[in-house]
Tab-separated table of C-alpha atoms and ligand atoms in Angstrom:
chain	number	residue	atom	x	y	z
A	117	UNK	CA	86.744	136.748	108.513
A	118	UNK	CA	84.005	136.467	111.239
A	119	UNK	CA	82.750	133.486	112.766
A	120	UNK	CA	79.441	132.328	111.320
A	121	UNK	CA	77.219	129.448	112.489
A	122	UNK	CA	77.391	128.767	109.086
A	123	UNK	CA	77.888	130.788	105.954
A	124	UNK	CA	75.076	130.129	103.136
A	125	UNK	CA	76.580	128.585	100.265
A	126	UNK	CA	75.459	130.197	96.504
A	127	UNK	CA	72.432	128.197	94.994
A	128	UNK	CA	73.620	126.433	92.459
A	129	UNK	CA	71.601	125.720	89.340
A	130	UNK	CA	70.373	122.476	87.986
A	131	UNK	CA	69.761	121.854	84.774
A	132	UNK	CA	65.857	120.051	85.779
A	133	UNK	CA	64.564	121.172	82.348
A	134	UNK	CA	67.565	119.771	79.867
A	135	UNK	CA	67.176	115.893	79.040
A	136	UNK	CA	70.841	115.329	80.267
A	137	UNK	CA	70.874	113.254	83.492
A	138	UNK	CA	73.257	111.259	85.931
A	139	UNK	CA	72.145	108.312	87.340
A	140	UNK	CA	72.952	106.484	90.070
A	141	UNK	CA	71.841	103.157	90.551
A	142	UNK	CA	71.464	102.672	94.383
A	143	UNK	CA	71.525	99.144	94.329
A	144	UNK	CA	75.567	99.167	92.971
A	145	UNK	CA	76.065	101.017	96.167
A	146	UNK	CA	74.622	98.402	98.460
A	147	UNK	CA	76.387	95.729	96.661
A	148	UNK	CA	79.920	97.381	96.371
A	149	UNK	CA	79.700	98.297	100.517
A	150	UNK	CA	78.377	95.026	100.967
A	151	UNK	CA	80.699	92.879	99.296
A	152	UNK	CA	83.724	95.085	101.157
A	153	UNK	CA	82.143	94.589	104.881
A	154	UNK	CA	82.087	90.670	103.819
A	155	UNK	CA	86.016	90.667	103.787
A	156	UNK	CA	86.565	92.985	106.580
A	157	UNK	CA	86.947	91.946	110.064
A	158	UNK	CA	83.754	92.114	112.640
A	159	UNK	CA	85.516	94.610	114.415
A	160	UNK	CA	86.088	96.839	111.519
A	161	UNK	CA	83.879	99.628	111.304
A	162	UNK	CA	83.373	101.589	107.640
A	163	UNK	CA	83.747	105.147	107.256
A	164	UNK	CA	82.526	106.057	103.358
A	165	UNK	CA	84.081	108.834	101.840
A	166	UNK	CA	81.724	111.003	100.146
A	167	UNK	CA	83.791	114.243	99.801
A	168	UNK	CA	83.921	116.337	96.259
A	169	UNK	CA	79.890	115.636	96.624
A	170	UNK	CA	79.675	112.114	96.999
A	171	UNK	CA	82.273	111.606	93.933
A	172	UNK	CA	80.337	112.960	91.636
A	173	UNK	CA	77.114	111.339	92.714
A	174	UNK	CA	75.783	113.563	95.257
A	175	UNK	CA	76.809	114.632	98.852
A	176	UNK	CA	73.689	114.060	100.746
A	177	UNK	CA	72.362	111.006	99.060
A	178	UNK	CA	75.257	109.456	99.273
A	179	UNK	CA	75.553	109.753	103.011
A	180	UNK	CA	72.173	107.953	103.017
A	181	UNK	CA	73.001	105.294	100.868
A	182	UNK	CA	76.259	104.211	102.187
A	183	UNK	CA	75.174	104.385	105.726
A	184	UNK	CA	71.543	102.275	105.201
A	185	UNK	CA	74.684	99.724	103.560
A	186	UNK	CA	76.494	99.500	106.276
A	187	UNK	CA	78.833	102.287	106.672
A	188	UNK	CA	78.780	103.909	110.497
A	189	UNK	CA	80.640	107.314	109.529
A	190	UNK	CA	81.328	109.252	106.896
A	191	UNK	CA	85.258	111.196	105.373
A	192	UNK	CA	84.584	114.154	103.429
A	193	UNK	CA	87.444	116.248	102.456
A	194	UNK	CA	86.074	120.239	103.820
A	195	UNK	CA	84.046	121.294	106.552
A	196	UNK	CA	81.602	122.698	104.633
A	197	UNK	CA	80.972	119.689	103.506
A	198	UNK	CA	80.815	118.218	106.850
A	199	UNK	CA	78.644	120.965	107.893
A	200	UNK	CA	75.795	119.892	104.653
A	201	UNK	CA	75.661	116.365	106.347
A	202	UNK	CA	74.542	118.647	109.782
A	203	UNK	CA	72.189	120.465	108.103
A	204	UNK	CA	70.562	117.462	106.668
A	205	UNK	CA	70.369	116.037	109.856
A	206	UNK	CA	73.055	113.190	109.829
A	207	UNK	CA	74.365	112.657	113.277
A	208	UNK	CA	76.800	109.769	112.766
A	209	UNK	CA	80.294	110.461	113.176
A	210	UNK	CA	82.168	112.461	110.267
A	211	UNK	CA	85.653	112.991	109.811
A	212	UNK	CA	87.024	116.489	107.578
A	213	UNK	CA	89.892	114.551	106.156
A	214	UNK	CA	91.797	118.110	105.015
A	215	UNK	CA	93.621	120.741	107.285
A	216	UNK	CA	90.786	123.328	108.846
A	217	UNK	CA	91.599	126.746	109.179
A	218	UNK	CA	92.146	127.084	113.286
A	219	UNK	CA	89.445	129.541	113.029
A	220	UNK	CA	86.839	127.482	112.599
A	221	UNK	CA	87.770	125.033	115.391
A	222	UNK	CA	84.628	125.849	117.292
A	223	UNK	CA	82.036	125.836	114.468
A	224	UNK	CA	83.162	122.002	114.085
A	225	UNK	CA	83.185	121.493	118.141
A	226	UNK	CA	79.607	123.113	118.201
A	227	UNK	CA	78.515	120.440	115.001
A	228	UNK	CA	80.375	117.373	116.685
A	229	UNK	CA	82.516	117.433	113.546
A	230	UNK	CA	86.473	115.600	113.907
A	231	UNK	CA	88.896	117.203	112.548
A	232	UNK	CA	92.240	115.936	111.034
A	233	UNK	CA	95.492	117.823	112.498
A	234	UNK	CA	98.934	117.312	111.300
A	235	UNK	CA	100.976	119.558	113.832
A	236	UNK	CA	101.303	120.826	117.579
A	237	UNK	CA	100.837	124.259	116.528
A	238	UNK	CA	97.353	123.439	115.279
A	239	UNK	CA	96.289	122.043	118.811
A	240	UNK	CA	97.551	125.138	120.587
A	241	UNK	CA	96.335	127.907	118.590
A	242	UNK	CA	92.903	126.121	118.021
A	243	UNK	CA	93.099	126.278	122.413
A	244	UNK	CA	92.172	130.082	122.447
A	245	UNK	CA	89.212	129.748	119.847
A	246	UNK	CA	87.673	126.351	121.668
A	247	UNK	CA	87.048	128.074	124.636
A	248	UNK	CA	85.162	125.567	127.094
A	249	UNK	CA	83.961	123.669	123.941
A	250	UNK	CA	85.435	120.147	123.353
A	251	UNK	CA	86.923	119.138	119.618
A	252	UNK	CA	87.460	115.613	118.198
A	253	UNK	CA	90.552	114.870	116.397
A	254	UNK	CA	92.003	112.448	114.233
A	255	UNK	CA	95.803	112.739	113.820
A	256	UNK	CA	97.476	112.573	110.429
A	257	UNK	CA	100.702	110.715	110.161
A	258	UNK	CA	102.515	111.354	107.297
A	259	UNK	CA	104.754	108.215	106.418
A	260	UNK	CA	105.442	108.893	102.981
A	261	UNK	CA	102.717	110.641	101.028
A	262	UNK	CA	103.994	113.455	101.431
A	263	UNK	CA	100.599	115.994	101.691
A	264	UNK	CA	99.636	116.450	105.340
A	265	UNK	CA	101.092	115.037	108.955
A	266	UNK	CA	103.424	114.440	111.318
A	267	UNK	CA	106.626	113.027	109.610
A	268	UNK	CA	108.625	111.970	112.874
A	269	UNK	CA	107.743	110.123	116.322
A	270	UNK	CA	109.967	112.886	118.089
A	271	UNK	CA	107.025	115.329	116.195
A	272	UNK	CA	104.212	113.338	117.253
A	273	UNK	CA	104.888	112.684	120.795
A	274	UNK	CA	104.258	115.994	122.119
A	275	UNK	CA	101.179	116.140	119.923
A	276	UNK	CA	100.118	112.956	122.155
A	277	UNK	CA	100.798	114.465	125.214
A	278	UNK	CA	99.316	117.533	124.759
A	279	UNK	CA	95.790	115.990	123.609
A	280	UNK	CA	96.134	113.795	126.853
A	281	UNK	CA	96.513	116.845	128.913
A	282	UNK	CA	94.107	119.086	127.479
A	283	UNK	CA	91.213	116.684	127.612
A	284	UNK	CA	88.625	118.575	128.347
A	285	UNK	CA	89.435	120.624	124.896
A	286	UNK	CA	90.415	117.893	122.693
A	287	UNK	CA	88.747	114.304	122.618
A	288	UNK	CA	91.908	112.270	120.804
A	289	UNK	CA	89.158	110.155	118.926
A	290	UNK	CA	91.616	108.852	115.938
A	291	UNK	CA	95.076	108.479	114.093
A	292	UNK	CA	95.283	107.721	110.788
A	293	UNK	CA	97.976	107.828	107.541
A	294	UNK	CA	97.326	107.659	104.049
A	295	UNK	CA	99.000	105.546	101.878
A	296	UNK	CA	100.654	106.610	98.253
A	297	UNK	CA	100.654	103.545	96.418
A	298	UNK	CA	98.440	101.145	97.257
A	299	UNK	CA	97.282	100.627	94.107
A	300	UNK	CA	100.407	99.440	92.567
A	301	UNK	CA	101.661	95.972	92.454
A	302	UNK	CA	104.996	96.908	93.183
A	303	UNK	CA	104.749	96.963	97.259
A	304	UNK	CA	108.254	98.395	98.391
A	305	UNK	CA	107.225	102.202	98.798
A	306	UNK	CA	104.060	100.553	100.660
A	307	UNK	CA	105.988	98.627	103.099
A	308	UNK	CA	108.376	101.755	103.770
A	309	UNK	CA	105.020	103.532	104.668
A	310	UNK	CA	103.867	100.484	106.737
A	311	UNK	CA	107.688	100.547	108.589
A	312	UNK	CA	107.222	104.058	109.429
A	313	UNK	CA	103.738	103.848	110.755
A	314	UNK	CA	104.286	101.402	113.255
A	315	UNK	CA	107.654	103.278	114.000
A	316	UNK	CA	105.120	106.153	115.266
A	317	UNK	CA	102.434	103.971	116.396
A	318	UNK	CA	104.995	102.835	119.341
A	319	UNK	CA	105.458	106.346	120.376
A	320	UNK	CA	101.523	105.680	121.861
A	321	UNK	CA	100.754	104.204	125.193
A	322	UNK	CA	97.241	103.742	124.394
A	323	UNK	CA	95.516	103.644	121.024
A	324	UNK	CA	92.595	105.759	119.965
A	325	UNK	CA	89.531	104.537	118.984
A	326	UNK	CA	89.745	104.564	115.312
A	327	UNK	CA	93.246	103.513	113.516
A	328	UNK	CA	92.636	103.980	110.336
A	329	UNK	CA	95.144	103.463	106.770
A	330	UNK	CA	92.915	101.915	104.541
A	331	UNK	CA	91.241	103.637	101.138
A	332	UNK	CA	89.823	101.659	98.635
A	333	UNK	CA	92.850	100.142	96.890
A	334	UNK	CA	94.586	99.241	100.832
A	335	UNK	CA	91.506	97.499	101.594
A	336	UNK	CA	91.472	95.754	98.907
A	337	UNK	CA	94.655	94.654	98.000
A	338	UNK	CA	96.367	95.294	101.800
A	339	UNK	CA	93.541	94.165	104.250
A	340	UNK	CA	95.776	92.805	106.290
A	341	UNK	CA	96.893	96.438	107.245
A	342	UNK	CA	93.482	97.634	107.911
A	343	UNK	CA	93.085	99.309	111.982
A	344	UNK	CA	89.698	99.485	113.096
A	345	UNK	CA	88.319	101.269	110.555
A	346	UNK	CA	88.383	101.644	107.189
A	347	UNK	CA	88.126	104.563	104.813
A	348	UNK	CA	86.137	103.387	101.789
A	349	UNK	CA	85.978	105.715	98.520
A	350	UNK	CA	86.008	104.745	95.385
A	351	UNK	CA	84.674	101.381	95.474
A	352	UNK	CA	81.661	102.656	96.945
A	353	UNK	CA	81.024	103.700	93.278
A	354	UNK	CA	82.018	100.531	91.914
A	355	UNK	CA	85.487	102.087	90.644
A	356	UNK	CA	88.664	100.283	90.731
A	357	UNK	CA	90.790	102.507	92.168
A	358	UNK	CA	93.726	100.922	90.393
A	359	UNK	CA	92.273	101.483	87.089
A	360	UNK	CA	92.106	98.104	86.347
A	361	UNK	CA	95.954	96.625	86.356
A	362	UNK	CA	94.981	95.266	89.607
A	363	UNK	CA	92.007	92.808	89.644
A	364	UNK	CA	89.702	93.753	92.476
A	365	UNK	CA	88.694	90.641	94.689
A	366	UNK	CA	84.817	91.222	94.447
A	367	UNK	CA	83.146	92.569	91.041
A	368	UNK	CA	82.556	96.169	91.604
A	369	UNK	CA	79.621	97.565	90.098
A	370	UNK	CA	79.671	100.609	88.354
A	371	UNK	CA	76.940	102.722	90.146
A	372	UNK	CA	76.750	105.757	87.758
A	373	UNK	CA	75.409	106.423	84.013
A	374	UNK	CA	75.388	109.689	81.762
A	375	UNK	CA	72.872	109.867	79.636
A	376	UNK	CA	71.472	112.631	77.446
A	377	UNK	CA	69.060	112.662	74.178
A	378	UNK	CA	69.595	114.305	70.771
A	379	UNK	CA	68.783	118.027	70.952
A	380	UNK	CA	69.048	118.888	67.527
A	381	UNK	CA	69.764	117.029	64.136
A	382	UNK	CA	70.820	118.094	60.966
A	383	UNK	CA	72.632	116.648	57.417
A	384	UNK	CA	76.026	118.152	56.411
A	385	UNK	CA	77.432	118.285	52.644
A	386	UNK	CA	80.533	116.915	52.253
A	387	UNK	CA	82.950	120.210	52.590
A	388	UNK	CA	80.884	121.731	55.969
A	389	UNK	CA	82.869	122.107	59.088
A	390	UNK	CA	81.557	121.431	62.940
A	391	UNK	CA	82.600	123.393	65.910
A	392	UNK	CA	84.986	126.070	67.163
A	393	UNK	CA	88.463	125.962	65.053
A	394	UNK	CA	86.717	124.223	62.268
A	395	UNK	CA	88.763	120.962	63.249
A	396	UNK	CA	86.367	118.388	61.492
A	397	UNK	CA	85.063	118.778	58.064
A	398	UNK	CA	82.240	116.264	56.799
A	399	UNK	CA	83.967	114.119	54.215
A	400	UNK	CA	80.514	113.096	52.736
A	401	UNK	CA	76.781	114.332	53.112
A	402	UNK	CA	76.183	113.054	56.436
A	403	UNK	CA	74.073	113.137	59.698
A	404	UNK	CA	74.964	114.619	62.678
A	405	UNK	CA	73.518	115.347	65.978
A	406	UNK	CA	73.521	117.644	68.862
A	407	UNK	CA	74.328	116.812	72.355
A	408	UNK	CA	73.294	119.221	75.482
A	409	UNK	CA	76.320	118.790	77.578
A	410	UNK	CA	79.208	120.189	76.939
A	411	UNK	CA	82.405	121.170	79.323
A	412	UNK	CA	80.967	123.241	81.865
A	413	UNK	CA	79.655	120.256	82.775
A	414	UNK	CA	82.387	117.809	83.642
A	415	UNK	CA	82.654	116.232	80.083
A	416	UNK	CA	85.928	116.525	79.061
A	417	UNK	CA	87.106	119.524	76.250
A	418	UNK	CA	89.902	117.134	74.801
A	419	UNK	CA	86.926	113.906	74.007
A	420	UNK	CA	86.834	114.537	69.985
A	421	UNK	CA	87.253	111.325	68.341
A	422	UNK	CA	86.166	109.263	71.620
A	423	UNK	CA	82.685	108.003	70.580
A	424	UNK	CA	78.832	108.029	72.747
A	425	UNK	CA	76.177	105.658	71.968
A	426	UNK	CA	73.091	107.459	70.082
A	427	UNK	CA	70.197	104.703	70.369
A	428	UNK	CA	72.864	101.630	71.538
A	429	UNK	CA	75.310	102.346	68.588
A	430	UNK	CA	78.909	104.016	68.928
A	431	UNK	CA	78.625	107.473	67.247
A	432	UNK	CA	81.805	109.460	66.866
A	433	UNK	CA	82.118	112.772	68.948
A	434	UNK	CA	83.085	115.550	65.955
A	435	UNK	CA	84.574	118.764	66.414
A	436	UNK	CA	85.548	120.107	69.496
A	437	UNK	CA	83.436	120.049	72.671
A	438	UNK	CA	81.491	122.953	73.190
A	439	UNK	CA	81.110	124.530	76.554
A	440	UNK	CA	77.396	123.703	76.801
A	441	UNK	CA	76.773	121.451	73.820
A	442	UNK	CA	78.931	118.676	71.508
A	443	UNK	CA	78.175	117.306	68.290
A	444	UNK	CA	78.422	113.890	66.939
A	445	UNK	CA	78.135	111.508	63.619
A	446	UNK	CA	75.159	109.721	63.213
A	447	UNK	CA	74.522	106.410	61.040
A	448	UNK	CA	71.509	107.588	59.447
A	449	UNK	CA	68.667	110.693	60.487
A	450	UNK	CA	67.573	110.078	63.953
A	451	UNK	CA	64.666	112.013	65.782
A	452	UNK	CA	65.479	114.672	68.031
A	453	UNK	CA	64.534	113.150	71.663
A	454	UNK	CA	66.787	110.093	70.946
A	455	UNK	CA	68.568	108.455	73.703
A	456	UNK	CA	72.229	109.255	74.250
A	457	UNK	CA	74.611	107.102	76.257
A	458	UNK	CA	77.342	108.720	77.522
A	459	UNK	CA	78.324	106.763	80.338
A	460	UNK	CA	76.928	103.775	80.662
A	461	UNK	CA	74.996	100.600	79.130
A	462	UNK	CA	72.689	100.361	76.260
A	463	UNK	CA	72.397	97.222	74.420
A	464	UNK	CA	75.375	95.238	73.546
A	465	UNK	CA	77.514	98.168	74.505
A	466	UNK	CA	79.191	100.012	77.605
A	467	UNK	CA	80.978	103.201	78.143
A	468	UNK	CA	82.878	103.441	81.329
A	469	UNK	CA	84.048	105.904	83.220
A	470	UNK	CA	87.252	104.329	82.894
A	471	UNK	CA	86.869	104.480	79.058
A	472	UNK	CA	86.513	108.226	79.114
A	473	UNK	CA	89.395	109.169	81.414
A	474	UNK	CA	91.581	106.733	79.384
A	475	UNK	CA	90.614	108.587	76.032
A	476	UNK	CA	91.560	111.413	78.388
A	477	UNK	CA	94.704	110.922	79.647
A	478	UNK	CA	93.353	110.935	83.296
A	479	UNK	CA	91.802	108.757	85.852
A	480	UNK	CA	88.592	107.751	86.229
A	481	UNK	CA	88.257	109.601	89.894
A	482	UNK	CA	88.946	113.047	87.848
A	483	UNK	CA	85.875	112.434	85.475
A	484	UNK	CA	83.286	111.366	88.149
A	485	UNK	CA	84.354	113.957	90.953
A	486	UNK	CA	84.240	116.936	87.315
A	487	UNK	CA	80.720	116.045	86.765
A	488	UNK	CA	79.276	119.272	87.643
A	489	UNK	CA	76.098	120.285	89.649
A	490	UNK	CA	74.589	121.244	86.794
A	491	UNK	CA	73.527	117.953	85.961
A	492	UNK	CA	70.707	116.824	87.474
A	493	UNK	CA	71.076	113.743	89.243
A	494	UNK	CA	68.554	111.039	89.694
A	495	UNK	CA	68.529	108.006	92.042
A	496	UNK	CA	67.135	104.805	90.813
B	219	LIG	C1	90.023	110.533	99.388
B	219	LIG	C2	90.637	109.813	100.507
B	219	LIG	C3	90.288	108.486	100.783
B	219	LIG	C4	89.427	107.656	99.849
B	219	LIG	O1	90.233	107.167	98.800
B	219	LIG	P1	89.671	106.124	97.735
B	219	LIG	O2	90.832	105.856	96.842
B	219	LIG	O3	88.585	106.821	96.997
B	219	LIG	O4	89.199	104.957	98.488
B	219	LIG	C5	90.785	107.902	101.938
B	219	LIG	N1	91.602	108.586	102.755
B	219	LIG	C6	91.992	109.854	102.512
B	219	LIG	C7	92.900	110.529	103.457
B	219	LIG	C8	91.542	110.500	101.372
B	219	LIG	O5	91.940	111.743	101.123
């Protein structure tokens, strides 16, 4: 593959002329990043982590958000995603929290990009393709998660020492680990983590300037752990990343809704099947609607039986969800244009995103991070 100053993404398509729309209610971010700096120390900077586009809720906007909060970097998972916050001009400090190719060492040097690296290896064969440019890193310690890092302090030292002599190549700007189950309120595999991070912390003569092992659910429920910095995900959104068997110790507010609007409406007779695999027949004359949105867009296949609300009432989701489009019960003959909740607040009742991955069988950080570009998105 050749080196490219960048490589042009494909366009994607959004779906500006289809009444199905993702909102995102700004002021939830402010208030979830707000309420989190409140319990953090002074010293404790906030890096948001707006990877797999902002969660869901959009990359770029996202970055803005979080950082007019209070946020002073940002974690996304890819370098091209690192690279988007370039091109939209955002110079603070971002962090590609995944293994880059050593190929593409420079192209992250030349857009003052860090980079996570989890072996020696990495640090030498990235050498030959820095050249006289200088790359920051973050080092990955991995004390029990298991994905990416150095396991041992016999690994890491030479890691250290090598960064220390290669300085102008590599600016050591951060180590970091990444804890497994923080979100549990059993705490014994978290304390083994914590045992072996400070087991390979003492292998360092001088510290970094960020230490960093705190997602959401360390933060919240571990702050006494948290280094200098923090990396904040999920509770940007207003998500509990535990999925709620852990209470969080601020309210976090949800800061996305799905909506769409009746596309089409139509009576069955009793007898008259809906959808692919005929799986629900009409046990009386009754109304039912189409919905826009279908799987291609995030909303998961398996939600049949799981409910939306059509004008503030609960309306049974019928038949099997259609790539593009999904059908549900109504009370009574509604107009075409009506409002359709899918995830979200209207009157007395709420869907959550919680709500839908439970009906799922997932998590709620699956269903936000599947809602697909196609959707337009719109910031209120
Ligand atoms: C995704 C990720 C985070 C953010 O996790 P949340 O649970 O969303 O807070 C933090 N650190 C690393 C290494 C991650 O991959």
């Amino acid at each position: 593959m050749k080196e490219a100053s960048k490589m042009a993404n494909a366009p994607q398509i959004i779906g500006y002329h289809r009444p199905t729309e993702i909102h995102v209610k700004l002021a939830a971010i402010t208030h979830n990043i707000g309420e989190e700096l409140k319990r953090t120390n002074p010293g404790t900077e906030m890096f948001a982590v707006i990877k797999a586009n902002g969660y869901g809720h959009g990359l770029i906007e996202m970055a803005h958000a979080c950082l007019s909060a209070g946020a002073t970097g940002l974690c996304v998972a890819i370098l091209d995603e690192a690279l988007a916050l370039r091109e939209a001009d955002i110079t603070v400090p971002v962090l590609v929290l995944g293994i880059t190719p050593v190929q593409w060492a420079g192209l992250a040097a030349e857009n003052n990009i860090s980079l996570t690296v989890g072996d020696l290896g990495w640090l030498q064969a990235a050498q030959a393709v820095l050249g006289d440019r200088q790359l920051s890193v973050h080092l990955a310690l991995d004390t029990g998660m298991g994905r990416i890092g150095f396991q041992h302090p016999e690994e890491l030292a030479p890691a250290v020492s090598f960064l220390t002599e290669h300085g102008e190549q590599y600016d050591f700007a951060g180590i970091f680990t990444h804890f497994a189950t923080a979100d549990e309120a059993d705490t014994a595999y978290f304390k083994r983590q914590v045992g072996r991070w400070q087991a390979m912390m003492a292998v360092l003569d001088e510290r970094p300037r960020y230490v960093h092992v705190s997602n959401t659910a360390t933060s919240l429920w571990h702050e006494a752990c948290n280094g200098n910095m923090i990396r904040f995900g999920v509770g940007i959104y207003g998500l509990n990343p535990s999925g709620g068997s852990l209470t969080a110790p601020y309210e976090l507010e949800p800061a996305l809704s799905l909506t769409t609007e009746l596309a089409f409406v139509k009576q069955l007779a009793a007898g008259d099947s809906v959808s692919y695999g005929a799986t629900y027949t009409a046990a009386q004359d009754e109304w039912v609607g189409t919905l826009p949105i279908g799987y291609a867009d995030g909303y998961p296949r398996r939600m049949q039986g799981f409910h939306v609300l059509v004008a503030g009432q609960e309306c049974e989701i019928i038949g099997r969800v259609c790539m593009d489009q999904m059908m549900v019960r109504l009370p009574h003959e509604l107009p075409v244009g009506t409002l359709v909740t899918m995830v979200g607040t209207d009157g007395d009742h709420t869907i959550s995103l919680q709500d839908v991955a439970d009906y799922a069988g997932t998590i709620h950080y699956e269903i936000a991070t599947n809602l697909g570009m196609r959707l337009q998105r719109v910031y209120e």
